[in-house]
Coordinates of N, CA and C and ligand atoms in Angstrom, one line a residue:
X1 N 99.5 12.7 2.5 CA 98.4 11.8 3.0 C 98.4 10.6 2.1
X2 N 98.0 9.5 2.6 CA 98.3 8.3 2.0 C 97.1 8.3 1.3
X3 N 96.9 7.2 -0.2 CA 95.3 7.6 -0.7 C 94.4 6.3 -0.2
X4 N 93.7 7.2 0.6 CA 93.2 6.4 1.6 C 91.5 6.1 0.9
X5 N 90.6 5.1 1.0 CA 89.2 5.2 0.5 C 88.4 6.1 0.9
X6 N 87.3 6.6 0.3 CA 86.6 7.7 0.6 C 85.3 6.7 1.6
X7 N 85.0 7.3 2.8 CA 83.8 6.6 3.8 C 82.9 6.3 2.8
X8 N 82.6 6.9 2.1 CA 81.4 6.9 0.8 C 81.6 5.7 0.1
X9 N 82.6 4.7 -0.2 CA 83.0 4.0 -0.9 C 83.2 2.7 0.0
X10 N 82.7 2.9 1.0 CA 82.7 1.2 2.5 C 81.4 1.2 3.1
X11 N 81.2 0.0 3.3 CA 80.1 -0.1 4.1 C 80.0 -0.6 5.4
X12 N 81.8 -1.4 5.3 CA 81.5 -2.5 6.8 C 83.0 -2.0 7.0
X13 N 83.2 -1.5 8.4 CA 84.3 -1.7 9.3 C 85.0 -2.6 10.4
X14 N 85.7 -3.4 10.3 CA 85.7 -4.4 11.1 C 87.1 -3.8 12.4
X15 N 86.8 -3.4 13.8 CA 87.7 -3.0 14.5 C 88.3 -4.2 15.1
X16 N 89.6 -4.7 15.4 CA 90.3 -5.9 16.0 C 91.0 -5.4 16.8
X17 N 90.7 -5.4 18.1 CA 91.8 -5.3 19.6 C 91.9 -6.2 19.9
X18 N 92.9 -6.5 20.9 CA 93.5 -7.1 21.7 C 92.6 -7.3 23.4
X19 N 92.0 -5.7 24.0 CA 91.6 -5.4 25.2 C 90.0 -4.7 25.2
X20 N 89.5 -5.5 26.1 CA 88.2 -4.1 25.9 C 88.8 -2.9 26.4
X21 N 88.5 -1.8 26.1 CA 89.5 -0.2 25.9 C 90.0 0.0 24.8
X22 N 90.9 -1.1 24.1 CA 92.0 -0.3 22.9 C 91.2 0.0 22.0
X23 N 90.1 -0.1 21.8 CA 89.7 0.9 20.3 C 89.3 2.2 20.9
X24 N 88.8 2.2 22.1 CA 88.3 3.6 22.4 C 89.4 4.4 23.0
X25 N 90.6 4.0 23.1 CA 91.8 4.7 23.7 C 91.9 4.9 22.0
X26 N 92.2 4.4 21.3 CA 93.4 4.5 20.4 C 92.5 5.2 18.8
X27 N 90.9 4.6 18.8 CA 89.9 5.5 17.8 C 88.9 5.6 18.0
X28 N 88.2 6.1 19.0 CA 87.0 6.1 19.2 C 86.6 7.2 18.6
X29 N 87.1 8.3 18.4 CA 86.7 9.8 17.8 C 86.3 9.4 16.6
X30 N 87.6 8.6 16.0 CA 87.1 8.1 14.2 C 85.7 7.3 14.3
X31 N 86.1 6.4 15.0 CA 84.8 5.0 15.1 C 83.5 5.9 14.3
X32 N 83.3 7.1 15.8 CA 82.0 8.0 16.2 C 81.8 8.8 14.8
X33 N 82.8 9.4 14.2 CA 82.7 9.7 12.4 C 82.4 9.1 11.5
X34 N 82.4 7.5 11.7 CA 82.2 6.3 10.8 C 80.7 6.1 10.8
X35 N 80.3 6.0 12.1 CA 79.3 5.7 12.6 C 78.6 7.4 12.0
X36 N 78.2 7.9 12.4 CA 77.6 9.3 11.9 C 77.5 9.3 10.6
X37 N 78.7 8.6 9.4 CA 78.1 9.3 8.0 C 77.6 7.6 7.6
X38 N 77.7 6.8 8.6 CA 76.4 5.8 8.3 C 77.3 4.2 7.8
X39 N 78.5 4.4 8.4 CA 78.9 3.0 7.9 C 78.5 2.0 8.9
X40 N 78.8 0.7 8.5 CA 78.2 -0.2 9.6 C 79.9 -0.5 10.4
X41 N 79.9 -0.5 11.9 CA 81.3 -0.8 12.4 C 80.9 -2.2 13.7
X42 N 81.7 -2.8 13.3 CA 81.8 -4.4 14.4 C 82.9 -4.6 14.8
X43 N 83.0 -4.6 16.3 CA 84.4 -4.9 16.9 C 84.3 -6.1 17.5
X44 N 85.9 -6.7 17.4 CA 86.2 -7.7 17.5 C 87.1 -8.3 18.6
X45 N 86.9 -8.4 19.8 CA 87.5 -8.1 21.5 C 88.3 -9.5 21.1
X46 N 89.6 -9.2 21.4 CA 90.2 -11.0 21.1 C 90.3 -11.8 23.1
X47 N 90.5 -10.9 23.7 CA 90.3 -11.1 25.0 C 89.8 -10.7 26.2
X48 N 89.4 -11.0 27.1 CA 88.3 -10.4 27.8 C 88.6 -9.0 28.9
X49 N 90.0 -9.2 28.8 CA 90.8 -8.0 29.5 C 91.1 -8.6 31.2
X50 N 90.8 -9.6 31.1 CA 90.7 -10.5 32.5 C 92.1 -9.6 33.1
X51 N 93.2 -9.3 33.0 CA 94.3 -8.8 34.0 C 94.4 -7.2 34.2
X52 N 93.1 -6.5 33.9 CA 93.2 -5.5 33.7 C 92.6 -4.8 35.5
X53 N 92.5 -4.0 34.9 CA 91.6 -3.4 36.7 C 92.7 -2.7 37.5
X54 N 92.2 -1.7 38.5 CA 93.1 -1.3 39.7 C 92.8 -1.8 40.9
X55 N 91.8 -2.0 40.8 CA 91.0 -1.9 42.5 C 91.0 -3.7 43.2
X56 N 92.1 -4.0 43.9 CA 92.2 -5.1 44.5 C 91.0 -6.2 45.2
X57 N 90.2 -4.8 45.7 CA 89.3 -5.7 46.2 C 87.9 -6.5 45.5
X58 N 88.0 -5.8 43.6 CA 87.0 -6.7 42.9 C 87.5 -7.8 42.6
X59 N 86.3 -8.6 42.5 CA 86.2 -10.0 42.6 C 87.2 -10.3 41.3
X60 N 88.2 -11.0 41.2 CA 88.8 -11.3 40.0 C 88.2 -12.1 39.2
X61 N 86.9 -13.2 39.4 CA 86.9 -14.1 38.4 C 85.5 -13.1 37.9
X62 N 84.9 -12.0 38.1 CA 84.3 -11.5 37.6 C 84.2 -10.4 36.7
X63 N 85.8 -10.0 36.3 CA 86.6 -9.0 35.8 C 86.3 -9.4 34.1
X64 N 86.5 -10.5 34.1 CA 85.6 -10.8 32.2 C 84.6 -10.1 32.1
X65 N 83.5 -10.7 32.7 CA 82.0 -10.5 32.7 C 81.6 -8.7 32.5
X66 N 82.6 -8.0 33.5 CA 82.5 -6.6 33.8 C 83.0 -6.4 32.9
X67 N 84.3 -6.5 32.2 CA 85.5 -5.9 31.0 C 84.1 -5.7 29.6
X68 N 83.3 -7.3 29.6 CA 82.8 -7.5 28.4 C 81.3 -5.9 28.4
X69 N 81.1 -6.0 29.5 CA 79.6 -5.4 29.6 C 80.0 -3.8 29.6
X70 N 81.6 -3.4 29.8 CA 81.7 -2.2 30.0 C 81.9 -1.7 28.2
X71 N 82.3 -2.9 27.7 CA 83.1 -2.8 26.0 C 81.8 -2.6 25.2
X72 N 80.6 -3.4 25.4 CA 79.0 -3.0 25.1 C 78.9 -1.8 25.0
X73 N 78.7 -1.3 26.1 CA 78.2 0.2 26.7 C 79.3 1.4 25.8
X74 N 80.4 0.9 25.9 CA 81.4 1.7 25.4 C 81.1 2.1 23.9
X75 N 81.0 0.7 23.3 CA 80.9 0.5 21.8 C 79.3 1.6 21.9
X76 N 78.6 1.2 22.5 CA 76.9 2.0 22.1 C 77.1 3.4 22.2
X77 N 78.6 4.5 22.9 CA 78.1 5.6 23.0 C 79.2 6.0 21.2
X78 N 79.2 5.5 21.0 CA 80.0 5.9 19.8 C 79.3 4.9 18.5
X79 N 78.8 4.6 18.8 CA 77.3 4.0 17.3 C 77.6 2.6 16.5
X80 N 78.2 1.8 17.9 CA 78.5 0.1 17.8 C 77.9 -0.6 18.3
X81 N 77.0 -1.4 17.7 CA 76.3 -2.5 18.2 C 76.3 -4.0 18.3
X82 N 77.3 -3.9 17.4 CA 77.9 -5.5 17.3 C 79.3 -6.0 17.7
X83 N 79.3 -6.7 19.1 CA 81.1 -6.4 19.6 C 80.7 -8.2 20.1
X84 N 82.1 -8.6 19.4 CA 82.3 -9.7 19.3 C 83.1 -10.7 20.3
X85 N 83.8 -10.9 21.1 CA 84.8 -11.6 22.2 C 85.4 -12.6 21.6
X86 N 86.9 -12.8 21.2 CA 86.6 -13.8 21.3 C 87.6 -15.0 22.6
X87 N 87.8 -14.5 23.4 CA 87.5 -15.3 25.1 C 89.3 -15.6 25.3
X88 N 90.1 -15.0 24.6 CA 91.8 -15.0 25.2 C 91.8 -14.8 26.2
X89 N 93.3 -15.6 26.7 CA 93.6 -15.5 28.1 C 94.6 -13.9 27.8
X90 N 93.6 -12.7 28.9 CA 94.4 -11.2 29.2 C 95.7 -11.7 28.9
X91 N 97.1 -10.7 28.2 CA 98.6 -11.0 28.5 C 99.4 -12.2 28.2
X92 N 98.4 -13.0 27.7 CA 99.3 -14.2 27.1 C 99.0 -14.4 25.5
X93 N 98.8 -13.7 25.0 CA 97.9 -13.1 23.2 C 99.9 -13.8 22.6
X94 N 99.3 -14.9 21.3 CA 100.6 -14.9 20.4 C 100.2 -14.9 19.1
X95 N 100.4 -14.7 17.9 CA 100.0 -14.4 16.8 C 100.2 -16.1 16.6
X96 N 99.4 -17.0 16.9 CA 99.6 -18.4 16.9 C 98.8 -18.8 15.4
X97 N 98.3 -19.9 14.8 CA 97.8 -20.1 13.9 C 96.5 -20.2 13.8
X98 N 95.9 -20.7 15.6 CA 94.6 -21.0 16.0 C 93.9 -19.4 16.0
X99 N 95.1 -18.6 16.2 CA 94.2 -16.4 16.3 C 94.3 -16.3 14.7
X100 N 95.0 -16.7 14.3 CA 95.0 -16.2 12.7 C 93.7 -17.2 12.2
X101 N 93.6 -18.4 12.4 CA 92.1 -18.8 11.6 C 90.7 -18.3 12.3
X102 N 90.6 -17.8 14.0 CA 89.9 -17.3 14.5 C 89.6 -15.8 14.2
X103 N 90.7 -15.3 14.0 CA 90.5 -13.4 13.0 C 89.9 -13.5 11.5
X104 N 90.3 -14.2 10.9 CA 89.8 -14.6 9.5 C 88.7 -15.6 9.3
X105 N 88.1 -16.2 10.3 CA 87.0 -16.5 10.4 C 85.8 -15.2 10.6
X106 N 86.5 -14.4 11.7 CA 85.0 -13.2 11.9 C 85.5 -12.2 10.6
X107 N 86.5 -12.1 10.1 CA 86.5 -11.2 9.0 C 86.1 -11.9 7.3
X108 N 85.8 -13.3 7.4 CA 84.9 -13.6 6.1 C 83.0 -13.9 7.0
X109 N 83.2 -13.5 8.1 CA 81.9 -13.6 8.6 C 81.4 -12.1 8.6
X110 N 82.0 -11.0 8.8 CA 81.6 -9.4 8.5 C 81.9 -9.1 7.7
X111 N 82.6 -9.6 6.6 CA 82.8 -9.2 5.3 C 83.3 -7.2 5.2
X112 N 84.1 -7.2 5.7 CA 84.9 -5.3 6.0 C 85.3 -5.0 4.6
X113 N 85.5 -3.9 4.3 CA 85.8 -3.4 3.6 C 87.0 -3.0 4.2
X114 N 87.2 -2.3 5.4 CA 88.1 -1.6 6.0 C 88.3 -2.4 7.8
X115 N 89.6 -2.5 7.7 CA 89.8 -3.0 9.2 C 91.2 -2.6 10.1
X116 N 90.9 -2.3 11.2 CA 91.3 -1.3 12.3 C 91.9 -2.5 13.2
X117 N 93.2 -2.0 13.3 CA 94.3 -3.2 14.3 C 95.3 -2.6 14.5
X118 N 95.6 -2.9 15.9 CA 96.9 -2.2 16.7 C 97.8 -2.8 16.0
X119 N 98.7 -1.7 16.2 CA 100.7 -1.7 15.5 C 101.3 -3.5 15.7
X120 N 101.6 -4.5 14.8 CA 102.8 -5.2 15.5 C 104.0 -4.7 15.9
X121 N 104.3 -3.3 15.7 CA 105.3 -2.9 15.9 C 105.8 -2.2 17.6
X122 N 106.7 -2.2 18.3 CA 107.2 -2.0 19.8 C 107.1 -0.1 19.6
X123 N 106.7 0.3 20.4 CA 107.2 1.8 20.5 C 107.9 1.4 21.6
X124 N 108.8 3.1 20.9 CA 110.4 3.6 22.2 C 110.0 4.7 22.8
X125 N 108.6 4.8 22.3 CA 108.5 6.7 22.5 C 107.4 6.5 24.0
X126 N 106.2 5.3 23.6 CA 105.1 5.0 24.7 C 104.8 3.5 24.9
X127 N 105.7 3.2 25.8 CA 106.1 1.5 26.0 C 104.6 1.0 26.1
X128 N 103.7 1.1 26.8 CA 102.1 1.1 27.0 C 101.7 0.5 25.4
X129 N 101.6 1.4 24.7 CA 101.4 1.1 23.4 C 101.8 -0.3 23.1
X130 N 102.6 -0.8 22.7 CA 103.3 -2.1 22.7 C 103.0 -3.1 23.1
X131 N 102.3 -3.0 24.0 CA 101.6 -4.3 25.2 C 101.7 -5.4 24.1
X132 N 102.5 -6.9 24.3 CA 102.6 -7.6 24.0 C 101.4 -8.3 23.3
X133 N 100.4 -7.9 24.0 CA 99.3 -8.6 22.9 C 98.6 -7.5 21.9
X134 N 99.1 -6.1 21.9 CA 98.6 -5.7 20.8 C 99.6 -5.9 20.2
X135 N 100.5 -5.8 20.2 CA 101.7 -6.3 18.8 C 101.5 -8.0 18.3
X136 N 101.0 -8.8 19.2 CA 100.1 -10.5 19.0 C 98.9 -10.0 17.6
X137 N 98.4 -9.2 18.3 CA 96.6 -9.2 17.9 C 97.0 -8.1 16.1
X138 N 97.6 -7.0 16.2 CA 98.4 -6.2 15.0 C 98.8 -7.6 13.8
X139 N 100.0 -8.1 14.6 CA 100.5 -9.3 13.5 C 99.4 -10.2 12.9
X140 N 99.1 -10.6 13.9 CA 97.9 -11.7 13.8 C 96.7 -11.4 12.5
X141 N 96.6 -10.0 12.7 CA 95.4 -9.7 12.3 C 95.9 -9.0 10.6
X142 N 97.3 -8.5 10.1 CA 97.8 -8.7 9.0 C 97.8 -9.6 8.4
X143 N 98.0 -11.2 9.1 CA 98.2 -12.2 8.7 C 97.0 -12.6 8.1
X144 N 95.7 -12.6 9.1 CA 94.5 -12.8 8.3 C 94.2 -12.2 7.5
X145 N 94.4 -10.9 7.1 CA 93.8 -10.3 6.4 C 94.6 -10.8 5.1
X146 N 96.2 -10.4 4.7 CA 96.6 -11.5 3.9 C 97.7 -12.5 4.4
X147 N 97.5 -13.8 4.2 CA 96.6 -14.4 3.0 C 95.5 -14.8 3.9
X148 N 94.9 -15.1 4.8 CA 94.4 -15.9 5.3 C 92.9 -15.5 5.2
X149 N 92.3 -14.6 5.0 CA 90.9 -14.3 5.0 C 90.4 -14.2 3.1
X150 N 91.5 -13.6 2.3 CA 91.0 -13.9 1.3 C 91.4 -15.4 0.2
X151 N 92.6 -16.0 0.9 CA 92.9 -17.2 0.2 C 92.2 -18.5 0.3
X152 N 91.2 -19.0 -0.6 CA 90.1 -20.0 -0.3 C 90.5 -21.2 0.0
X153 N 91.9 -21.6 -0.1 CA 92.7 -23.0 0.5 C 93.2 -22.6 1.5
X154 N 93.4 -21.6 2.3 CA 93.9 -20.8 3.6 C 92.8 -21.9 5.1
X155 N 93.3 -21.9 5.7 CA 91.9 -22.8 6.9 C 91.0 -22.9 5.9
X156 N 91.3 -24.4 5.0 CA 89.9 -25.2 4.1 C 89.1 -25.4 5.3
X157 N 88.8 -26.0 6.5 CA 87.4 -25.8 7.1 C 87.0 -25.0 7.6
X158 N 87.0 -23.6 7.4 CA 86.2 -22.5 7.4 C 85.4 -22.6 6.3
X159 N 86.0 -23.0 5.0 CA 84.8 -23.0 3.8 C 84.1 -24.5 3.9
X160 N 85.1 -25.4 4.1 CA 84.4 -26.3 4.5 C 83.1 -27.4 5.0
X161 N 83.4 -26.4 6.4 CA 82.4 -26.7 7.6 C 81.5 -25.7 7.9
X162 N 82.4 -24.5 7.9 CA 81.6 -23.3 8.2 C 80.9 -22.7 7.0
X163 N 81.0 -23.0 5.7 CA 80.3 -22.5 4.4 C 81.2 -20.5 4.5
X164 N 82.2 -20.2 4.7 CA 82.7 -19.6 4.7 C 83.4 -19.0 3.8
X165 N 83.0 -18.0 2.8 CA 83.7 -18.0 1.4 C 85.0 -17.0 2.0
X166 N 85.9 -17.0 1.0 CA 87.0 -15.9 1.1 C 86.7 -14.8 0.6
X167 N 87.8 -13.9 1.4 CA 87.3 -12.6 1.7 C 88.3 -11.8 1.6
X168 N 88.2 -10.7 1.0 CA 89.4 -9.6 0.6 C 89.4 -8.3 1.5
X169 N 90.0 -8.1 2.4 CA 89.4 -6.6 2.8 C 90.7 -5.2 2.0
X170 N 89.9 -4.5 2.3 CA 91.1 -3.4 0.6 C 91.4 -2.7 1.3
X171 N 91.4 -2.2 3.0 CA 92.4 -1.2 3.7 C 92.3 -1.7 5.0
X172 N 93.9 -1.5 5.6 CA 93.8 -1.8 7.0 C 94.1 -0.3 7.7
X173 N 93.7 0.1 8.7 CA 94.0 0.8 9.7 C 95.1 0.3 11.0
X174 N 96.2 0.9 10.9 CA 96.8 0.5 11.9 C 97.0 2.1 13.0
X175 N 96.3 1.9 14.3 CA 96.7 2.3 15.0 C 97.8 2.4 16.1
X176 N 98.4 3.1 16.4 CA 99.2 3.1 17.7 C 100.6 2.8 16.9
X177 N 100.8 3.0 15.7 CA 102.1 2.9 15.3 C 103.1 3.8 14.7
X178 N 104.7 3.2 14.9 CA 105.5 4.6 15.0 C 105.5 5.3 13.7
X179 N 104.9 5.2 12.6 CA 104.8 6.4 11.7 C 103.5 6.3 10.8
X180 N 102.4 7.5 11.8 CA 100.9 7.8 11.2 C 100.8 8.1 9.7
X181 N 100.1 7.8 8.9 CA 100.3 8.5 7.1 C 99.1 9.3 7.1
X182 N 98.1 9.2 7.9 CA 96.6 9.3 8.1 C 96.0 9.8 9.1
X183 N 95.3 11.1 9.3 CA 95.0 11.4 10.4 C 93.2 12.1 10.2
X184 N 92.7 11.8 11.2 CA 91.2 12.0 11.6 C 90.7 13.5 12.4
X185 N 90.3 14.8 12.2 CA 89.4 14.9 13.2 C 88.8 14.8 13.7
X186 N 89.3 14.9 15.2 CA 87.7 14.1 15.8 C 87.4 15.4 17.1
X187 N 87.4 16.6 16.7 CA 87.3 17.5 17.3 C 86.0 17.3 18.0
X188 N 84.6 17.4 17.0 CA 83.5 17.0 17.0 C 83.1 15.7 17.6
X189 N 84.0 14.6 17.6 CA 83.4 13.7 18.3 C 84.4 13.4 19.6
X190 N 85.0 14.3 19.9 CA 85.7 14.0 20.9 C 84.9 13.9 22.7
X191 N 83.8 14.6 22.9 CA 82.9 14.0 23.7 C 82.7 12.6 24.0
X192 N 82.0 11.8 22.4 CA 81.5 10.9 22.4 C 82.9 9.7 22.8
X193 N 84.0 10.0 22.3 CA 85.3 9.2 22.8 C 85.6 9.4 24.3
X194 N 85.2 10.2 24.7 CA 85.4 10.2 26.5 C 83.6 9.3 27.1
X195 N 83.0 9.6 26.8 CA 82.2 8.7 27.3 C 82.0 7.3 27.1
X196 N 82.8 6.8 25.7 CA 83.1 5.4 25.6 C 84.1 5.1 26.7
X197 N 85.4 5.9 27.0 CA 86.8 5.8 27.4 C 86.0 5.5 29.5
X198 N 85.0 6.6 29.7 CA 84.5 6.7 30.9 C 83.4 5.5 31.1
X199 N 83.0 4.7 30.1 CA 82.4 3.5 30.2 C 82.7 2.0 30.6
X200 N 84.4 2.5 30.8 CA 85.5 1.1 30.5 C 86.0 1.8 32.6
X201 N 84.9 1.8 33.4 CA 84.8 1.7 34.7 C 85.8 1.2 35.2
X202 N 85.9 -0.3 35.1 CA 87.0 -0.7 36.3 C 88.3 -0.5 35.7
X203 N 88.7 0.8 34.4 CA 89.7 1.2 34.0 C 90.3 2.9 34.3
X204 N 89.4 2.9 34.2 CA 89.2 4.8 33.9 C 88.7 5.6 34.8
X205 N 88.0 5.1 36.0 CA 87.0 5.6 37.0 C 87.8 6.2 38.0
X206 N 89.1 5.9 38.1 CA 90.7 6.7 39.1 C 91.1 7.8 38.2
X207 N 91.1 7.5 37.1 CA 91.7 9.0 36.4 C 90.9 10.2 36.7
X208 N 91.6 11.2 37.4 CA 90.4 12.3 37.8 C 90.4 12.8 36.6
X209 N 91.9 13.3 36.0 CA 92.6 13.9 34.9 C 92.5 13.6 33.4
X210 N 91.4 12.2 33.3 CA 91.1 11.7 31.9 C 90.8 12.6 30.7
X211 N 89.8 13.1 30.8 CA 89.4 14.4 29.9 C 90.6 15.0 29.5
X212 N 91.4 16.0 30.0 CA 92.8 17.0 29.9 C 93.8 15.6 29.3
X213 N 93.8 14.5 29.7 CA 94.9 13.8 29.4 C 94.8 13.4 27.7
X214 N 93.4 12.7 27.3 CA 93.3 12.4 26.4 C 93.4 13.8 25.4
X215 N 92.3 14.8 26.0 CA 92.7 16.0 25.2 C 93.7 16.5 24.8
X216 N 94.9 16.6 26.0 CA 96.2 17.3 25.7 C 97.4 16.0 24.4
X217 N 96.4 14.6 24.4 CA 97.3 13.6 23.6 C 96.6 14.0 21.8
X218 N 95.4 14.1 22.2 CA 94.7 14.6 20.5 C 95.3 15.9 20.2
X219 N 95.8 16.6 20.8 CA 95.9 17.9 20.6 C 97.4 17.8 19.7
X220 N 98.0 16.8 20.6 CA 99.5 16.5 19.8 C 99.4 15.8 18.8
X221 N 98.6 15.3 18.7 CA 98.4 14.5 17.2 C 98.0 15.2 16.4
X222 N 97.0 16.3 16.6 CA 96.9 17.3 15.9 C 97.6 18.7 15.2
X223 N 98.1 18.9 16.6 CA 99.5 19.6 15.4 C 100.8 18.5 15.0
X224 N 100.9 17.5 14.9 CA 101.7 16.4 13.7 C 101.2 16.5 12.8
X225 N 99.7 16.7 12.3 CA 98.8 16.3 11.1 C 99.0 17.7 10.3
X226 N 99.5 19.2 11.2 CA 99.3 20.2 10.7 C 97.6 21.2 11.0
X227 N 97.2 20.7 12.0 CA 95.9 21.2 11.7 C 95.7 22.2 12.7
X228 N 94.4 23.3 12.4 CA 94.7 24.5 13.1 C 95.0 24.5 15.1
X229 N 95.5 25.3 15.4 CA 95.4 25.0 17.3 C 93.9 24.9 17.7
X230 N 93.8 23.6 18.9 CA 92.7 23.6 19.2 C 91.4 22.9 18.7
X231 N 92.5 22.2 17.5 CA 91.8 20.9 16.7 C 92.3 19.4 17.6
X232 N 91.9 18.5 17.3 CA 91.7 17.3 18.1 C 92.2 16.0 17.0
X233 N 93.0 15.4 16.9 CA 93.0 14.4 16.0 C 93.5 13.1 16.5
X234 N 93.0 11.8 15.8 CA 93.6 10.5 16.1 C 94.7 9.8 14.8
X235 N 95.4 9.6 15.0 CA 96.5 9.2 13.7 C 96.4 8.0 13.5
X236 N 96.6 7.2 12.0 CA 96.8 6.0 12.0 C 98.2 6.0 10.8
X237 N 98.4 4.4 10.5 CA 99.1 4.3 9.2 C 98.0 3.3 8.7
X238 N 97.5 4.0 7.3 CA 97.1 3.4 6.6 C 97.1 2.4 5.5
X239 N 97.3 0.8 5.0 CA 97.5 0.1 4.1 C 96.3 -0.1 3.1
X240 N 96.7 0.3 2.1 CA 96.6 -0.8 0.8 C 96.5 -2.0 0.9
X241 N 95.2 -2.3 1.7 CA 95.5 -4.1 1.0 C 94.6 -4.8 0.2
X242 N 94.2 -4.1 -0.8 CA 93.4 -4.9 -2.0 C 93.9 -5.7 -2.6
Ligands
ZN301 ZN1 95.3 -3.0 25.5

């Protein structure tokens, strides 16, 4: 196990996706554990999920509006009240300079101790994983964290204009990447991760099979971690970045 901080020792979690869904696909069970022993958690939506959906006949230009109100609702059943957008075009995400002073803007604005970001890295194993803008939003969001959120000549008008001091955060969570160091039960909160996952409607509302699916995927992460049959877990790789 990697020596990861004790919950006891953070007060602010800052989550960064790419999609409304990827934190509740990828940690909502953890989120729901964060949230319960009392830390404060704020996510941070980099796009509105505008290409997402199955159902042809919803209105496309109203698929933002719906993505954002379903990521609310989602975030509230797992003990999040602060969810941030910030208005990317779905599927075109690049780890450009303007996402890296826009990540390190809301991360000297929440001030995290701890912050949660999809893999830059491609899986071979679950191509899905990969989606081009979580490996955008992953890099991107390394980058802010260093140098760019705690180096105070890093985007000078953030301190500048925005009175924005620099900001250090001391662990990243990387989800969805090819080798976990760190693993969560979320046996106990595994409910509350299906009712976030069943809140993300114009996503999830065709899966008859959701429940069993997500179950039968914790279950496998749970025996990687070693833990008894019938336990539930979410894996991450954990960094050191103080
Ligand atoms: Zn996604």
């Amino acid at each position: 196990m990697a020596g990861v901080l004790d919950d006891a020792e953070i007060s602010r979690v800052l989550a960064i996706t790419a999609h409304p869904d990827d934190v509740d696909f990828s940690a909502a069970g953890t989120v729901a554990r964060w949230t319960e022993a009392g830390l404060a958690v704020v996510y941070c939506i980099v796009t509105d999920g505008d290409a997402g959906g199955f159902d042809e006949d919803f209105p496309r230009e109203d698929m933002p509006t719906q993505r954002r109100a379903e990521q609310v609702a989602a975030a509230k059943c797992v003990g999040v009240n602060d969810v941030r957008f910030l208005g990317y075009p779905d599927g075109r995400v690049e780890a450009t300079l303007d996402l890296r002073r826009d990540l390190a803007r809301v991360i000297r604005q929440v001030r995290p101790d701890r912050v949660l970001c999809p893999s830059p890295e491609r899986s071979y194993q679950r191509i899905g994983i990969g989606h081009p803008d979580h490996r955008a939003v992953g890099s991107a969001t390394l980058d802010a964290v260093y140098p760019d959120a705690r180096n105070p000549f890093a985007f000078p008008e953030l301190r500048e204009r925005e009175s924005l001091a620099a900001w250090t955060v001391r662990e990243v969570w990387i989800a969805g990447g090819p080798d976990p160091n760190h693993y969560v039960d979320v046996t106990e909160t595994f409910g509350r991760k299906l009712a976030a996952l069943r809140a993300h409607e114009s996503q999830t509302s065709h899966m008859a099979d959701l429940a069993e699916r997500i179950r039968a995927r914790l279950a496998l992460v749970a025996q990687q971690a070693g833990l008894p049959d019938g336990r539930l877990a979410e894996g991450f790789r954990v960094l050191d970045t103080a």
